[in-house]
Amino acid sequence: MPPSHFCGAAPPSTQAPALAPIWLLALTAGCSVANVYFAQPLLDALAAAFDISHAAVGGVVSATQLGCLLSLVLLVPLGDQIERRRLMLAQMAGLVLALGGVALASSATGLMAGMLAIGLMGTAMTQGLIAYAAAIAAPAERGRVVGVVQSGVFAGLLLARVFAGAVSDMAGWRGVYVVSAAGMLVLAVLLWRQLPVASAHALPALSYQQLLASMWQLLRSNRVLQVRGMLALCMFAAFNIFWSALVLPLSAAPWSYSHTAIGAFGLVGVVGALAATRAGHWADRGWSQRTTLAALLVLLLAWWPLAYMPQSLLALMLGIVLLDMGGQALHVVNQHMIFQQSSNAPSRLVGLYMLFYAAGSGAGALGATAMYAHHGWLGVCALGASVSCAALLWWWMTRRYGQ
């Protein structure tokens, strides 16, 4: 995929973008995705503030996830039609307004609407930044650049719960959204001043309806997207099998950890961010399939120490490191390979790819709690290992695609 032209400049086909903007993209992507997950450790406070029952307060997370899903279909594809920097700044403004709306919410209805908007704009920003990074990168550097930005997304996922817990302890749950809104405003100024214009690729004039309809055609015709999407579905299902079930044993005896303490275990997986950047580098060197195999083997291996969690928290931490290393490396290689397939549709491709992620995440969360209820922690690990093994088998059967 050739990079986009900067306005008034020669095509940057032989140069990677300057390092500072790449890390700015990574920081902004991490902060954008973190907004989507702030509510998870705050559910008890939200239930008390809005008189929502504990049985129904999960709807706050559901509203956010619905916004994410709608964003992938309705907003993310716009990056292939509108100049990306201008689009991202408009979405950033929408995200700031959504955060302010949640901070000022006075009713459960207002809270739900604000969470839906955060899911919409936070997801659009995150995926738009990844597509923007792929568009401005030279082809030989695209894997590394996407890996750096993806590492920012991963860090945002890890730190979201810790940040929300710490700020809410000091300033209440509304303070979390006020502080985040202020931070996003600062990032908006930095984006405007430092990022080059990356125009959308030359396309036939498409209406918005035609743009959305073209996504179905892309999914039908792009075999690499289909293959890598299924790998993503399995990988994110495995992730959510683990993280959705982990709170159940750790919040019970003998540990009885708080939600903040359980969320802090996610910080152990920071090594996964390093794996993401290296995976992008290896993909740039033509080692995409070998890196995929290694990542899938690590993902499968992770369930061995995770199964020993009831006996050893050290085994749990080792398993988290392996799970995140394998998953993040696979995620970056997947994106590198699908971005190589089309010169004019990076935003639509990333939107379609992340739909597989959404399906896998939902299925994994549902399967994890059901398995834990019937078969305990070992049942959860058996389910995760089975899904990871299915991903490895799928790769072996389809490895000829994307060579």
JSON list of C-alpha atoms in Angstrom, two decimals, residues 154 303 332:
[
{"chain": "A", "resi": 154, "resn": "PHE", "atom": "CA", "xyz": [-2.16, -1.93, 24.59]},
{"chain": "A", "resi": 303, "resn": "TRP", "atom": "CA", "xyz": [-2.45, -21.60, 29.56]},
{"chain": "A", "resi": 332, "resn": "VAL", "atom": "CA", "xyz": [0.25, -6.45, 14.97]}
]
